[in-house]
XYZ file of C-alpha atoms in Angstrom:
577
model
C 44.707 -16.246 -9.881
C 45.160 -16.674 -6.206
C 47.480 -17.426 -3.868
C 47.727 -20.204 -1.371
C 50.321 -21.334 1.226
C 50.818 -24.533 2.031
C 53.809 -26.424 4.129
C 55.099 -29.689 2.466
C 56.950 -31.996 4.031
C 59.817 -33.370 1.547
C 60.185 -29.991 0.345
C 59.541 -27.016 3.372
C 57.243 -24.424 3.241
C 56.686 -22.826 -0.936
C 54.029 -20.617 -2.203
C 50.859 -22.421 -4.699
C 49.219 -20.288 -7.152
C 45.951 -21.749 -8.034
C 44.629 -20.824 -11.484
C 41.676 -22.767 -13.192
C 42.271 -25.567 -14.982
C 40.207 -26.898 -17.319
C 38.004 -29.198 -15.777
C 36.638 -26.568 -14.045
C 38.664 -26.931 -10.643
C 41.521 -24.788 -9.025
C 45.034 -26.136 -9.441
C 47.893 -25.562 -6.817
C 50.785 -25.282 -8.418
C 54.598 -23.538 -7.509
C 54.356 -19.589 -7.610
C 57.611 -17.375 -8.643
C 56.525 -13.924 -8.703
C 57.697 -12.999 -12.014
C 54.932 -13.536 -14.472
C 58.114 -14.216 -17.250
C 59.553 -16.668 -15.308
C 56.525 -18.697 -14.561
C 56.640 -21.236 -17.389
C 60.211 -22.529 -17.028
C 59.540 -22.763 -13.129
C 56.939 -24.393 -13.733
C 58.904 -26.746 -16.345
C 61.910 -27.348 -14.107
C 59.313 -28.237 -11.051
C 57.327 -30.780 -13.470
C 60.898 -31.849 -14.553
C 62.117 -32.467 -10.163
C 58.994 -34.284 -9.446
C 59.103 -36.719 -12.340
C 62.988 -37.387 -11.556
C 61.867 -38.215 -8.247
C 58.798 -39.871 -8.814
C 56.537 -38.163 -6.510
C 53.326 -37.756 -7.630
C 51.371 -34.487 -8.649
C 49.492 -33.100 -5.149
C 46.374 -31.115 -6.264
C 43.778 -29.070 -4.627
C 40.402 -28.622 -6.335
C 37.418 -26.014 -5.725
C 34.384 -25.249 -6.919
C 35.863 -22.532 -10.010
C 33.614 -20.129 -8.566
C 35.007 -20.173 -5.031
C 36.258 -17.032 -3.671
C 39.484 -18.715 -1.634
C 40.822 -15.128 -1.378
C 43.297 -12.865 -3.170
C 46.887 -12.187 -2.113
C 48.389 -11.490 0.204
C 45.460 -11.962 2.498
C 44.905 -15.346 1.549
C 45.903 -17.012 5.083
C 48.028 -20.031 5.086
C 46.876 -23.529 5.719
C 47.964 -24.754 8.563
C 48.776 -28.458 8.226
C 51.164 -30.595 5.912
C 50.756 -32.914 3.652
C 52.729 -36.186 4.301
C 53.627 -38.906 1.601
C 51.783 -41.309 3.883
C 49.342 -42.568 6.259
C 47.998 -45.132 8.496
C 45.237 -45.791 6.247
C 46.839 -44.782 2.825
C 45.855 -41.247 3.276
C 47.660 -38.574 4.275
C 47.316 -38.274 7.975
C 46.668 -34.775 8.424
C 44.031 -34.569 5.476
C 41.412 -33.881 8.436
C 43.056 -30.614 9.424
C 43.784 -29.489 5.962
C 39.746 -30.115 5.175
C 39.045 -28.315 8.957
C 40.912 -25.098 7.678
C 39.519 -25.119 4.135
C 35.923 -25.212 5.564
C 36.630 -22.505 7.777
C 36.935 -20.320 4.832
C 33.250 -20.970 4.819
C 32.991 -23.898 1.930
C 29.945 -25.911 1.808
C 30.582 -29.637 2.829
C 28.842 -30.299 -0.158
C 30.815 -27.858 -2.072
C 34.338 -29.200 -1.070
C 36.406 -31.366 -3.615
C 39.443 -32.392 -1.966
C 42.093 -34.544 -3.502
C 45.408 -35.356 -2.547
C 47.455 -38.024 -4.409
C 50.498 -39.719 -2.384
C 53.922 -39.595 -3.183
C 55.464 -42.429 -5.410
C 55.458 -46.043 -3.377
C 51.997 -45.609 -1.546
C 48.930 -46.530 -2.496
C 47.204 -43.699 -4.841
C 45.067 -42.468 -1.856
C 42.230 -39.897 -3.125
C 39.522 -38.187 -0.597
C 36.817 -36.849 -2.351
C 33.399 -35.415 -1.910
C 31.236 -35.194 -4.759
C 31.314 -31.363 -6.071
C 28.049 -29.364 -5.608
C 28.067 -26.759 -8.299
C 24.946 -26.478 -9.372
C 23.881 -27.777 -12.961
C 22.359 -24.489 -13.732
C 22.026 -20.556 -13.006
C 18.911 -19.347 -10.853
C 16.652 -17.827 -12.881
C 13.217 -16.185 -11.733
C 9.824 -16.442 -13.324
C 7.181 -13.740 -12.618
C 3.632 -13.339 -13.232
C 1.352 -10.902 -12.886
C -2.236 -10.448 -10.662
C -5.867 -9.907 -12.576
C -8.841 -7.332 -11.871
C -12.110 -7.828 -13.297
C -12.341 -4.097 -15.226
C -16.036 -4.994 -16.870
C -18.876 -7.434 -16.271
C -18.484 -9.018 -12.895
C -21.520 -11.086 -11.332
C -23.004 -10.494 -14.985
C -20.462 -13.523 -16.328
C -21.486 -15.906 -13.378
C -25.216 -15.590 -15.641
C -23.559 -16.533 -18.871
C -22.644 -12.782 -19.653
C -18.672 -11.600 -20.839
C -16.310 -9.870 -18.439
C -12.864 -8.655 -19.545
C -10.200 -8.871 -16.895
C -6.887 -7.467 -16.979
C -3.576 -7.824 -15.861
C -1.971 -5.594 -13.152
C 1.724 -4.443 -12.364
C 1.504 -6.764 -8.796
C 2.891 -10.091 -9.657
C 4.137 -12.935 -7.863
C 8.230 -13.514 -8.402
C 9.478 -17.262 -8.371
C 13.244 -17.683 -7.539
C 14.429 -21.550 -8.841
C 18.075 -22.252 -7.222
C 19.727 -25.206 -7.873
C 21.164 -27.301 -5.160
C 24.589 -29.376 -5.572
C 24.561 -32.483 -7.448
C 24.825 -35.224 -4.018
C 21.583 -33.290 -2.696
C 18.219 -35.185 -3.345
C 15.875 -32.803 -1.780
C 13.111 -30.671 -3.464
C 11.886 -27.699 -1.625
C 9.228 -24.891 -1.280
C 9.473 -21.538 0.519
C 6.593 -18.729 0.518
C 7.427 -17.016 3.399
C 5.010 -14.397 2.909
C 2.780 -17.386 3.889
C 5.007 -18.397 6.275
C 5.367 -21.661 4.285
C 8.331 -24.112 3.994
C 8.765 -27.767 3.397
C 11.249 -29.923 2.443
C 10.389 -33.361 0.411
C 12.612 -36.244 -0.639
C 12.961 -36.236 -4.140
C 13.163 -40.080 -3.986
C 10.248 -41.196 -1.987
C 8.017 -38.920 -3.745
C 5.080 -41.234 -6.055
C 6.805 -41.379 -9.101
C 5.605 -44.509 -9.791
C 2.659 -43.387 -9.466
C 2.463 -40.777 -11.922
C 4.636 -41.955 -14.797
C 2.214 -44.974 -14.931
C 1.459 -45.222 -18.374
C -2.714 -44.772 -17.763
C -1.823 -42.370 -16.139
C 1.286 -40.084 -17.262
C 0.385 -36.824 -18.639
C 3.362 -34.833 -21.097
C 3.849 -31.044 -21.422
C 1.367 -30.788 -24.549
C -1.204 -32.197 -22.855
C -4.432 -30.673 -22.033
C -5.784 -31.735 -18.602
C -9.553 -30.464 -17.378
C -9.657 -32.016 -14.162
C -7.686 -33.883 -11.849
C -6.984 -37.561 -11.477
C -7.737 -38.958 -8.340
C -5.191 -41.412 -8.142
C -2.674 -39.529 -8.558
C -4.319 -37.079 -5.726
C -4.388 -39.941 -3.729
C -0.708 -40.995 -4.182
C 0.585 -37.222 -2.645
C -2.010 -37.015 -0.142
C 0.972 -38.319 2.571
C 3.417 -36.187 1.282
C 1.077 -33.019 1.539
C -0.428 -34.382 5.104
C 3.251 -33.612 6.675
C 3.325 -29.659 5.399
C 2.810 -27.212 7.828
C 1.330 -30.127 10.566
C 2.213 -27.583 13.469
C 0.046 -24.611 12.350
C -3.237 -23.552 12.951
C -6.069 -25.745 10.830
C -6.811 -22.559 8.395
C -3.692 -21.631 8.178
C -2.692 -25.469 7.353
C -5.417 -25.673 5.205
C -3.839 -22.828 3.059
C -0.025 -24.048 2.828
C -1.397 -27.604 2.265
C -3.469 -26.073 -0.697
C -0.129 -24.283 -2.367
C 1.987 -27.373 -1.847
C -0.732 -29.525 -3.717
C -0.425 -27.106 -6.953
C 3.668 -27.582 -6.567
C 3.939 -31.183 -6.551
C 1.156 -32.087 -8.730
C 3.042 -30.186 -11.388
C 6.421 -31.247 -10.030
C 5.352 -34.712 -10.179
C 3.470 -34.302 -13.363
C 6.294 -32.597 -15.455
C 9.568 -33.818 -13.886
C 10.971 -36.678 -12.912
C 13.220 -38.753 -10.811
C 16.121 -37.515 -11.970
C 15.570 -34.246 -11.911
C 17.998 -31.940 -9.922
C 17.432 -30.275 -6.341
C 16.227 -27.452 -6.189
C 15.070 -24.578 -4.104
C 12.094 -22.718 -5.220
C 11.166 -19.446 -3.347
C 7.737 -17.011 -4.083
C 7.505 -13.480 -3.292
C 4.450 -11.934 -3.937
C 3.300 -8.468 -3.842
C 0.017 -9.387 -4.498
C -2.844 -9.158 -1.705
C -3.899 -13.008 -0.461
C -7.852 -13.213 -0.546
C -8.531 -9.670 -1.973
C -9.997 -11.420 -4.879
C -6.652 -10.432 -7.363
C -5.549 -14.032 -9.177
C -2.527 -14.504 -6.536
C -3.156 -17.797 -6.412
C -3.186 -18.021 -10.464
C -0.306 -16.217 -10.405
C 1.697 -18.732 -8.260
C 0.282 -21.290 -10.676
C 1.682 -19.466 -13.822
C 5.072 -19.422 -12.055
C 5.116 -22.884 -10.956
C 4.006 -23.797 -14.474
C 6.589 -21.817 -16.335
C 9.460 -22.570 -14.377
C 8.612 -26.499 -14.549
C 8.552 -25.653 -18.610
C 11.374 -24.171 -19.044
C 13.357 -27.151 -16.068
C 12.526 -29.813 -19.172
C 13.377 -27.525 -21.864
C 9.620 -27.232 -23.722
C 9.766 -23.587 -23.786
C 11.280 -21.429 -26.918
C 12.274 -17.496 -25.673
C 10.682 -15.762 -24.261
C 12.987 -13.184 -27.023
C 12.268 -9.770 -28.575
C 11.922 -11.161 -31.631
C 10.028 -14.419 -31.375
C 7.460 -14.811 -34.333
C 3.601 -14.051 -32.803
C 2.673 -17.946 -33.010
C 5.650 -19.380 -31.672
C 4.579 -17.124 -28.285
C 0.947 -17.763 -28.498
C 2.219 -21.985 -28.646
C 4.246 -21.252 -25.415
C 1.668 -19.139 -23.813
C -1.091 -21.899 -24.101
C 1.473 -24.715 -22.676
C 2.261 -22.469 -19.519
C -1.732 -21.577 -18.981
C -2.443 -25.093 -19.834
C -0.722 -26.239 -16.147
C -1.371 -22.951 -14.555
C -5.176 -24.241 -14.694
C -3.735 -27.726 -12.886
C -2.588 -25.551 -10.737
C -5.301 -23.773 -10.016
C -8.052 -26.742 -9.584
C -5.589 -28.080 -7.026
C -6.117 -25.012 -5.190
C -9.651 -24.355 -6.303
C -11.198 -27.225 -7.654
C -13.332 -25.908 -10.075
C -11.574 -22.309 -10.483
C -13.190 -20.275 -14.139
C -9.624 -20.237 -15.893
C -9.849 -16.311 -16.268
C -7.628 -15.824 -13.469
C -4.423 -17.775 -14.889
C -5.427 -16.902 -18.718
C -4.830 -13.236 -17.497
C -1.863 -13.401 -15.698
C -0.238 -15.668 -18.222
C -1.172 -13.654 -21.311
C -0.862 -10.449 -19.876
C -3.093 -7.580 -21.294
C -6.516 -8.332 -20.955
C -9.116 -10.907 -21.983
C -13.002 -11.134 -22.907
C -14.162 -14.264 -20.867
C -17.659 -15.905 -21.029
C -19.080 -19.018 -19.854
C -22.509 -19.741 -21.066
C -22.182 -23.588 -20.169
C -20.526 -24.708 -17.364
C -20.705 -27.749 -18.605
C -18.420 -26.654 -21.383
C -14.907 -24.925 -21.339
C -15.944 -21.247 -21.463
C -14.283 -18.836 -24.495
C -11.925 -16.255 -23.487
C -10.678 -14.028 -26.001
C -7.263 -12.285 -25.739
C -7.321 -8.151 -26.184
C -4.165 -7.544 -27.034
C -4.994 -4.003 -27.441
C -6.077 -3.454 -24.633
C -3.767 0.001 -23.109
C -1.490 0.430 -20.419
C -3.466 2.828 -17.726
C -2.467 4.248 -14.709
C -4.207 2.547 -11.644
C -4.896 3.155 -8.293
C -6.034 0.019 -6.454
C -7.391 0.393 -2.908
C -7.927 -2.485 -0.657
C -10.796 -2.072 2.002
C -9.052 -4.851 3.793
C -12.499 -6.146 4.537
C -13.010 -9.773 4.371
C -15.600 -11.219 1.871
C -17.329 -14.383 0.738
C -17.753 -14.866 -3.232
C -20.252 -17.354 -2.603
C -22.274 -15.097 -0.193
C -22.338 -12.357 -2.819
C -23.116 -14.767 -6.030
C -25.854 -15.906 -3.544
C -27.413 -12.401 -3.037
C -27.862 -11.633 -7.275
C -29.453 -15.238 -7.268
C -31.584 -14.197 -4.487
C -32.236 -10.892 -6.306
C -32.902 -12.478 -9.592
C -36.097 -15.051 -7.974
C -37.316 -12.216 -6.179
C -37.115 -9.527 -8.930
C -36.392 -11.472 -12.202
C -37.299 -8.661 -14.431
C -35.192 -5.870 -12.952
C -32.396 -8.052 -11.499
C -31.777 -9.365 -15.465
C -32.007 -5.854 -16.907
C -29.147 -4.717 -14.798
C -27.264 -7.972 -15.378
C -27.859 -7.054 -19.033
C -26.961 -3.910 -18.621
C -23.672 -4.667 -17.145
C -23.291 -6.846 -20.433
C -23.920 -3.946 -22.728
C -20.919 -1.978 -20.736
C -18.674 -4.602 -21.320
C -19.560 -5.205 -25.350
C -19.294 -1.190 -25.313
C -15.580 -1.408 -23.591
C -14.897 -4.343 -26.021
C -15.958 -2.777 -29.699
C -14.129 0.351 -28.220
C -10.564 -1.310 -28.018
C -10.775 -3.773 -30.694
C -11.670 -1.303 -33.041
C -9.081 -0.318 -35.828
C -9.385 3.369 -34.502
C -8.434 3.373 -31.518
C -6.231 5.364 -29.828
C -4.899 5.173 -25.566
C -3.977 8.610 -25.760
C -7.329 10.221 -26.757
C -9.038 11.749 -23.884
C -11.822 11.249 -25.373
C -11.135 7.102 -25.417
C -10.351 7.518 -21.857
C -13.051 9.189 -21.262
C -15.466 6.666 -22.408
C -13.944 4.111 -20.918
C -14.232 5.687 -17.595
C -17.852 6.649 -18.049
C -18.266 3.026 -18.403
C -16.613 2.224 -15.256
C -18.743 4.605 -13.146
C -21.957 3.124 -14.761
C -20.227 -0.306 -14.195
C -20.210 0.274 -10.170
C -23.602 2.035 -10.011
C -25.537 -1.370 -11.745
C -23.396 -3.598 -9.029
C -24.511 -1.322 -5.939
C -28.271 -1.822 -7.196
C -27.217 -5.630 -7.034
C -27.126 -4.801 -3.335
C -22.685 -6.311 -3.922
C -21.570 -3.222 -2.283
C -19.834 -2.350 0.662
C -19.606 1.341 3.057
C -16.193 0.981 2.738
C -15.878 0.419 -1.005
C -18.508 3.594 -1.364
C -16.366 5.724 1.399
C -13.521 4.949 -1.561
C -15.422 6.071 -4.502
C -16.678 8.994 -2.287
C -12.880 10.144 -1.736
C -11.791 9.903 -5.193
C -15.569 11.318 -6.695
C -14.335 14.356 -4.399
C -11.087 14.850 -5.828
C -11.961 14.451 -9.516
C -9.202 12.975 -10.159
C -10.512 9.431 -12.095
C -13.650 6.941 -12.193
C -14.061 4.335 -9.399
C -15.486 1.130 -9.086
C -15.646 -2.131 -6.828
C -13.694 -5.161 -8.521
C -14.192 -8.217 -7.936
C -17.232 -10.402 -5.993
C -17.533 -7.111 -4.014
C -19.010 -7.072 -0.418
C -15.481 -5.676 0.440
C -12.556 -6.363 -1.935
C -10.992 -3.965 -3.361
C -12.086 -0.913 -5.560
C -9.900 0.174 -8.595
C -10.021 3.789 -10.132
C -8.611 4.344 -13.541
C -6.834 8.366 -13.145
C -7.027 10.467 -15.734
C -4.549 11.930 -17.785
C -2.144 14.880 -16.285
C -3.394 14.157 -12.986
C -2.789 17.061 -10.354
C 0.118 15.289 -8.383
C -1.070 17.530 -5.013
C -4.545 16.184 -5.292
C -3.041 12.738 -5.465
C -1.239 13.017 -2.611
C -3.984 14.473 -0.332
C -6.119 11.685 -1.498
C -4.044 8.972 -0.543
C -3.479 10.259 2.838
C -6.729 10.262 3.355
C -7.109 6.846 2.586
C -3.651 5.840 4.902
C -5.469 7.577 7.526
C -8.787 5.489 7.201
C -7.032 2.503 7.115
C -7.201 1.181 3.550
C -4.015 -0.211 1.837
C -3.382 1.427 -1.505
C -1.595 0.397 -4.750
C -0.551 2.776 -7.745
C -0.083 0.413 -10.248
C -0.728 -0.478 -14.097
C -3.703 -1.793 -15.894
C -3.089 -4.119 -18.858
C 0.802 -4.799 -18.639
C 3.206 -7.541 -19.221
C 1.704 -11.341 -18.242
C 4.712 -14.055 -17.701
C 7.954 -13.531 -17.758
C 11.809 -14.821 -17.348
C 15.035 -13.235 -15.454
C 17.304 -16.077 -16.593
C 20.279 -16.006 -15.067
C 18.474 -13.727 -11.671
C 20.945 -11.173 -12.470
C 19.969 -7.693 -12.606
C 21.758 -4.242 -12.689
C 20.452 -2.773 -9.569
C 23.106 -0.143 -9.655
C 25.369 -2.667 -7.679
C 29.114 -3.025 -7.596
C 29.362 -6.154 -8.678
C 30.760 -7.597 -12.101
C 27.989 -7.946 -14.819
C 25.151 -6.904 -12.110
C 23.640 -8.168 -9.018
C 23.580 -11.800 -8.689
C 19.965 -12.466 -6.803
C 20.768 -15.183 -4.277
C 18.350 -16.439 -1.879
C 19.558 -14.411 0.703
C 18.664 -11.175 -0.605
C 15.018 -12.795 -2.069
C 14.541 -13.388 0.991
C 15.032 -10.924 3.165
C 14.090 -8.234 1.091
C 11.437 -6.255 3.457
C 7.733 -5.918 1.724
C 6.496 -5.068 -1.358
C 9.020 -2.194 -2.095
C 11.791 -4.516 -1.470
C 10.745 -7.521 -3.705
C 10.190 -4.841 -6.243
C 12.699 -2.787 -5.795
C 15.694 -5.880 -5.886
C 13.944 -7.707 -8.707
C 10.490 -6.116 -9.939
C 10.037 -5.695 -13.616
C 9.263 -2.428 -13.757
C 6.028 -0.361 -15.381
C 6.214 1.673 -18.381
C 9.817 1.613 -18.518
C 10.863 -2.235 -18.289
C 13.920 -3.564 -16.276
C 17.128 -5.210 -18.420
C 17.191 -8.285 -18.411
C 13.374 -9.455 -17.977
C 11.828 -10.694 -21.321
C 8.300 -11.526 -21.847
C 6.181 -13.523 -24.574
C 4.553 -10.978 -26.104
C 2.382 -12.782 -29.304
């Protein structure tokens, strides 16, 4: 309950206590201080204003409005007359001044005061803002290619896997009188605001043309490209052309599923990314985005069950298609013709087989569930690369030397079948070295038929050079190489010292380094985006967008609302099939 002073004219100065009533709004009523004697006051006030005939005055807030506890709620400074020119109370302008000093949204005020018997019933009000629903955040994990890249661009398999960096997708709901969508990456440096009523909804709920959450779509429609093309051409206008170029390309995936899975009357909203995933380094953090943007839009119109510890295996597999379904939308809008291993990945988590022996034809990628949890260091070279330029040198390779250029691409094929039978067979086991120890052997073969490619880089061999040196794993380039990144699977009871000294010397070279997980959770939900982060507060730490954003770099994203590694965070829940 809390306390509120207010001066009233036909009566002098009296105490209000304001408890919540049940429509969700504060109440003023008299205050006596004696809890026992609270009921008949209240009785024999209810009793003087009827005899009188002056109406009930009333003060509503939001119920979850902090107006202050006593005694240090301050007064308001103004009274509240039976009358006024108008047939509102005169001073209703000062009473609203001091209320919003106490720092209440305009949109978030409800003010009503009802005039005494005689006058017109005079009623100020300003639609309520609470929002409909809790924030909740959706999160989604990056991809490395552990087996079989350039091999699958010639029709061979790869398996990719999912890593501990993810992208983290904070939805807040605005008040009800707001009509405003909007999108925030500031690691991007990214925000834009649309109008959720002049966007082309017309456009895209056109009967030839409106698509539904079960639906599979393999490739965009033009018109409806066409219809947000002027809503995408004002995003970012000011910035340089690449950098344009880049925001432009994340706002297409947005509204494209905003457009295609909401609709006019959905609520404002607020959605934020964090990512802690490197841009360009050739990790899925642009699939990633798309799983979040996908999930999130899910779960807005209710097609989602769980995710839930106990949800049955094909009840999670259903919901895991739907939200990699529109993470591919996603992804052409970024991509245009993207593989679908990247957003497979990071929405089933784990790892997958992938191979595409038409491109004329969806490609089959088959989920490996089993695949383990490993330790992982990941170490970016930072140096930029072109996937084009380095598909471009194995096709060059392969006219020039067809024979030996196709026996190392089948080579690399017969690693990854090797890596496959290994974990999908009924014996096997993470925690025998001498699993691990095959699979690593594997990976150092894996890097050695990719450097004969001529994909390599000095720096990505300066990496595997270090950690060769220390003994403490097996290295390899991931990715299109040519720069990238390198990832090196550690082995078991690794010397903590060596560790150390290792990744020193690759801070002092320059590279940026990850310790991270192979083969971990894909999407997940923190619905409400409350977490116990060993915080004061009531039931946990509320995660506003305050504290999203201005938590400082990858530790802080992670450490305010990361899901954790082995040992996962309460409150996160993933659709594990």
């Amino acid at each position: 309950m809390q306390l509120l002073k207010i001066p009233f004219e036909e009566s002098g100065e009296m105490y209000g206590l304001l408890y919540p009533s049940g429509s969700g709004s504060w109440r003023l009523n008299k205050h006596i201080e004696q809890q026992s004697a609270f009921n008949s006051a209240m009785a024999s006030h209810e009793s003087r204003r009827r005899s009188s005939g002056t109406k009930r005055r009333s003060i509503s807030f939001p119920e979850n409005e902090d107006v202050g506890e006593t005694p240090e709620t301050p007064s308001v400074n103004a009274k509240i007359s039976a009358t006024g020119s108008n047939g509102l109370p005169a001073p209703v302008a000062a009473l609203e001044q001091q209320l919003e000093s106490r720092h209440l949204d305009d949109d978030e005020l409800h003010l009503k005061v009802n005039a005494s018997a005689g006058s017109p019933r005079s009623n100020l009000t300003r639609k309520a803002s609470l929002p409909m629903m809790p924030a909740f955040i959706v999160s989604a994990p990056g991809k490395v290619i552990v087996y079989g890249e350039h091999a699958v661009v010639h029709g061979k398999a790869a398996i990719a896997a999912a890593i501990s960096l993810r992208s983290y997708l904070l939805v807040t709901y605005l008040s009800k009188s707001r009509r405003t969508v909007t999108l925030r990456f500031p690691d991007i440096s990214l925000s834009h605001t649309w109008d959720i009523d002049s966007l082309p909804w017309s456009t895209f709920a056109h009967p030839s043309k409106k698509k539904f959450y079960y639906n599979l779509v393999t490739a965009l429609d033009p018109d409806l490209v066409a219809a947000m093309k002027p809503h995408l051409s004002k995003v970012s206008a000011e910035v340089s052309e690449e950098n344009r170029k880049i925001h432009q390309a994340a706002a297409s995936a947005f509204l494209y599923l905003y457009l295609s899975l909401s609709s006019q009357n959905s609520p404002a909203c607020v959605y934020t990314l964090r990512s802690t995933i490197p841009i360009g380094a050739g990790l899925g953090s642009s699939a990633s985005i798309s799983v979040c943007l996908s999930a999130a839009l899910l779960l807005q119109i209710r097609t989602l069950a769980g995710p839930h510890p106990d949800q049955q295996k094909e009840e999670a597999e259903l919901q895991i298609e739907r939200i990699n379904r529109w993470a591919f939308v996603g992804e052409m809008c970024i991509h245009g013709n993207p593989s679908g291993v990247d957003n497979t990945v990071s929405t089933g988590g784990k790892a997958v087989v992938f191979k595409r022996v038409d491109y004329n034809k969806p490609p089959v990628v088959t989920p490996l569930r089993s695949f383990p949890e490993l330790p992982l260091l990941l170490v970016n070279t930072r140096q930029q690369r072109s996937t084009a330029v380095q598909v471009a040198k194995v096709g060059s390779l392969r006219k020039s030397h067809p024979a030996v250029a196709d026996m190392l691409l089948m080579s690399i094929d017969k690693i990854t079948e090797s890596a496959h039978g290994l974990i999908s067979s009924p014996d096997f086991n993470q925690d025998n070295p001498a699993a691990l120890q095959h699979l690593g052997e594997l990976i150092t073969l894996n890097h050695g038929l990719l450097v004969s490619l001529g994909v390599s880089h000095p720096k990505l061999e300066r990496i595997r050079e270090l950690v060769d040196y220390t003994g403490i794993g097996w290295t390899k380039l991931t990715g299109a190489g040519g720069g990238g990144c390198a990832i090196t699977i550690l082995k078991p009871k690794t010397d903590a010292p060596t560790l150390r000294t290792l990744e020193c010397q690759l801070d002092e070279e320059g590279f940026e380094r990850f310790e991270i997980t192979l083969g971990g959770d894909g999407v997940g939900v923190l619905w409400p985006a409350v977490l116990r982060n060993g915080s004061d507060e009531e039931g946990g730490e509320e995660i506003d967008q305050d504290k999203f954003l201005n938590a400082v770099g990858n530790e802080g994203v992670e450490r305010l609302v990361g899901v954790g590694l082995q040992e996962k965070r309460e409150g996160w829940n993933f659709w594990r099939p």
